[in-house]
Amino acid sequence: MPPVPDCIGEKHLSQEPWGLLLIISVMGFLLIGGMLTSLSVYSSVMQPDFHWSEAAMGAGPVALLLGMSTGNLMIAGVMQRLGIRSAYIIGVGVAAFGWISAGFVQGLVQFMSAMALAGFGIGMATIVPGIALISQTFHKRKGLAMALFIGACGFASATMPMLSSELIGALGWHRTFWAMGVVTALACLFLLRKWPRGIKDEPGDSAAQDHAQKRGLGRKETFRLPAYWMLAFALTLSQLCMNGVLFNTIAFLRKGGFDQATAVRIYGIANFMSLPGLMIGGYVSDKVNARLLLPIILLLQAIGTAGLLGIGSPIWNPYAVVVFALIWGGVAGLPAQAGSMLLGEIIGQRAYTAMLGVVFTINGFVGAMAPALVGWAYEKTHGYAWPISMLALFCLLAAAASLFCRSGHEPNGTTFAAPAH
């Protein structure tokens, strides 16, 4: 099965497809913000109803992230066989069904099953297909386009948890699950009707596909490339650390003395800070090699994570919140953006979508363990200091690993590196 530069139309678009970017960004906003990053708000409210422990409360996010990883792995094949728009329709439908089903759950196993379905759909209709589309259809402003796309997801992460919290307070978590699932499904299906005609909707061969498939390493060559696995290792550690913070921040802040509303507000502000970070990162990544940017980004992630260690101290609380919100929040979306661009530099476009899906599947499966692992570590050590310290150290290790990612070569000797600007 060939990889999916098949997301390109009959020919490369003469202009950057900003209309396509708008569609996938709004869908990402709804699916990522309304479901993925809002889940910790639902879980914190559901915990007393079901008497879940801290570790059990992490089971829902684990199931969602595992489902999302499975969707990431399957998206290349579904896009190839059914077409881009059909793959998105399937993803949106499954995500909405899982989210609506969560409103009927009576226990943890049912909740995990619903979250696994929702995660599968989110994986099929957000990050991997979105980045692949941008990589294949944007040329001069690829970094900016990726920044805007991931920025939309970051903006959703900043705003939608607060909206979900308000809705849960007004409607209860049952009805909020139902309302969010229905609204997301209807809005996304409406957007998919506006799919640009220049983007292929059906699978098949085209001159653009043939050209793209001849550029870069194939999947077999990529699997044998050490730099590919080093990049996967670095991004996996980063995602593990990101999820460990993302899904435990509200509970951590509440145990550090903040009330629910303040904890959600700090969480939202930190996610909001990813927007200026992504705009700056998008601009810089169109000028500078991603191999130079990724280690710096991961180092900043380590510093922002370590800033949480000051939470709970009356003296250090304000500084810890500022460091966490500005630094961790500022780089929250950048590892995925810089890592995706670096993958293109390493292997080219021939097998890009398939291999990007593999990377996101690996870091998704490993990263899915983070919420439960942090909860387990909290219960074992009776505090968050040890798990937060380990997450910061893992970020440092990821930064070190990313230094060893080097561009790959075609069998004829062509090197894949960042284009000159």
XYZ file of C-alpha atoms in Angstrom, residues 108-305:
198
model
C -15.238 2.803 34.912
C -15.134 0.020 32.296
C -17.977 1.590 30.317
C -16.303 4.986 30.587
C -13.003 3.615 29.290
C -14.781 1.943 26.352
C -16.517 5.188 25.410
C -13.269 7.126 25.684
C -11.424 4.567 23.535
C -14.020 5.072 20.779
C -13.820 8.845 21.100
C -10.017 8.731 21.011
C -10.021 6.552 17.892
C -12.194 9.093 16.090
C -10.103 12.032 17.295
C -6.956 10.343 15.986
C -8.625 9.781 12.603
C -9.687 13.416 12.197
C -7.151 15.723 13.847
C -3.385 15.879 14.237
C -1.860 13.234 11.939
C -4.127 13.755 8.909
C -4.013 17.522 9.451
C -0.221 17.709 9.569
C 0.042 15.337 6.603
C -2.310 17.499 4.549
C -0.393 20.648 5.425
C 2.945 19.014 4.645
C 1.706 17.900 1.220
C -0.266 20.971 0.154
C 1.651 23.922 1.638
C 5.068 24.838 0.306
C 6.422 28.317 1.102
C 4.517 28.768 4.380
C 4.458 25.223 5.692
C 5.783 26.124 9.149
C 3.277 28.935 9.578
C 0.418 26.703 8.400
C 1.368 23.994 10.897
C 1.610 26.631 13.624
C -1.860 27.959 12.822
C -3.331 24.454 12.761
C -1.754 23.358 16.030
C -2.479 26.839 17.395
C -6.185 26.304 16.780
C -5.933 23.128 18.853
C -3.988 25.049 21.498
C -6.585 27.812 21.585
C -9.237 25.141 22.028
C -7.224 23.707 24.914
C -7.228 27.148 26.522
C -10.913 27.933 26.101
C -12.936 24.746 25.774
C -12.100 23.279 29.230
C -13.499 26.456 30.815
C -16.608 26.243 28.626
C -16.969 22.549 29.492
C -16.667 23.399 33.176
C -19.452 25.983 32.862
C -21.663 23.581 30.910
C -21.119 20.792 33.426
C -22.050 23.194 36.214
C -25.254 24.154 34.389
C -26.278 20.864 32.744
C -24.409 18.135 34.609
C -21.739 15.954 33.069
C -24.242 13.560 31.445
C -25.965 16.220 29.347
C -22.690 17.984 28.597
C -21.311 14.798 27.045
C -24.439 14.514 24.895
C -24.534 18.182 23.886
C -20.844 18.364 22.985
C -21.005 15.155 20.965
C -24.007 16.279 18.914
C -22.758 19.830 18.309
C -19.289 18.607 17.275
C -20.706 16.047 14.855
C -23.062 18.509 13.162
C -20.461 21.286 12.920
C -17.725 19.026 11.519
C -20.010 17.379 8.968
C -21.116 20.833 7.792
C -17.460 21.860 7.364
C -16.661 18.707 5.407
C -19.314 19.688 2.871
C -17.145 22.750 2.135
C -14.049 20.659 1.324
C -11.953 22.443 -1.362
C -12.340 20.897 -4.802
C -8.590 21.105 -5.416
C -7.941 18.532 -2.674
C -8.501 14.919 -3.657
C -11.582 13.363 -2.144
C -11.207 9.945 -3.698
C -8.213 7.583 -3.765
C -6.362 7.067 -7.016
C -3.205 7.836 -8.906
C -2.238 11.298 -10.052
C 0.861 12.964 -11.412
C 1.306 14.802 -8.093
C 1.123 11.534 -6.163
C 3.677 9.873 -8.437
C 6.006 12.859 -8.100
C 5.683 12.960 -4.302
C 6.141 9.203 -3.970
C 9.440 9.359 -5.870
C 10.845 11.972 -3.478
C 12.281 10.652 -0.256
C 12.852 7.391 1.529
C 10.380 4.541 1.399
C 9.046 2.877 4.495
C 11.615 0.077 4.476
C 14.496 2.555 4.218
C 12.956 4.707 6.940
C 12.556 1.760 9.315
C 16.305 1.132 8.953
C 17.222 4.760 9.605
C 18.572 5.383 13.162
C 17.652 9.077 13.004
C 13.988 8.170 12.522
C 13.933 6.074 15.690
C 15.871 8.711 17.610
C 13.255 11.274 16.612
C 10.465 8.883 17.593
C 12.178 8.349 20.969
C 12.533 12.094 21.612
C 8.939 12.879 20.650
C 7.650 9.935 22.685
C 9.397 11.136 25.841
C 8.118 14.652 25.193
C 4.548 13.399 24.766
C 4.802 11.269 27.901
C 5.837 14.357 29.854
C 3.220 16.550 28.154
C 0.394 14.130 28.991
C 1.663 13.650 32.524
C 1.234 17.374 33.101
C -1.799 17.953 30.871
C -4.137 15.430 32.488
C -3.047 15.999 36.090
C -2.620 19.768 36.297
C -6.100 20.570 37.604
C -5.955 17.885 40.296
C -2.389 18.942 41.150
C -3.331 22.613 41.474
C -6.339 21.784 43.644
C -4.145 19.780 46.004
C -1.717 22.710 45.976
C -4.363 24.968 47.522
C -6.222 26.391 44.516
C -9.979 26.082 44.169
C -11.596 24.417 41.119
C -12.297 27.645 39.237
C -8.774 29.004 39.752
C -7.175 25.687 38.817
C -9.180 25.527 35.576
C -8.291 29.165 34.841
C -4.548 28.546 35.299
C -4.822 25.435 33.144
C -6.604 27.448 30.457
C -4.064 30.282 30.552
C -1.174 27.828 30.190
C -2.825 26.268 27.160
C -3.613 29.724 25.748
C 0.074 30.638 25.888
C 0.731 27.990 23.251
C -0.770 30.388 20.699
C 1.954 33.072 20.735
C 4.504 30.279 21.136
C 3.223 28.567 18.005
C 3.137 31.808 16.002
C 6.734 32.536 16.915
C 7.736 28.913 16.336
C 5.927 28.807 12.991
C 7.681 31.932 11.771
C 11.092 30.749 12.946
C 10.668 27.210 11.580
C 10.182 28.599 8.070
C 13.607 30.226 8.434
C 15.644 27.815 10.572
C 16.350 24.095 10.356
C 14.004 22.134 12.634
C 16.974 20.036 13.831
C 18.264 23.142 15.609
C 14.908 24.157 17.048
C 13.656 20.871 18.497
C 16.337 20.493 21.253
C 15.707 24.074 22.399
C 11.961 23.479 22.513
C 12.368 20.303 24.563
C 14.748 22.062 26.968
C 12.148 24.778 27.540
C 9.516 22.080 28.127
C 11.740 20.645 30.875
C 12.100 24.074 32.520
C 8.357 24.744 32.376
C 7.588 21.311 33.833
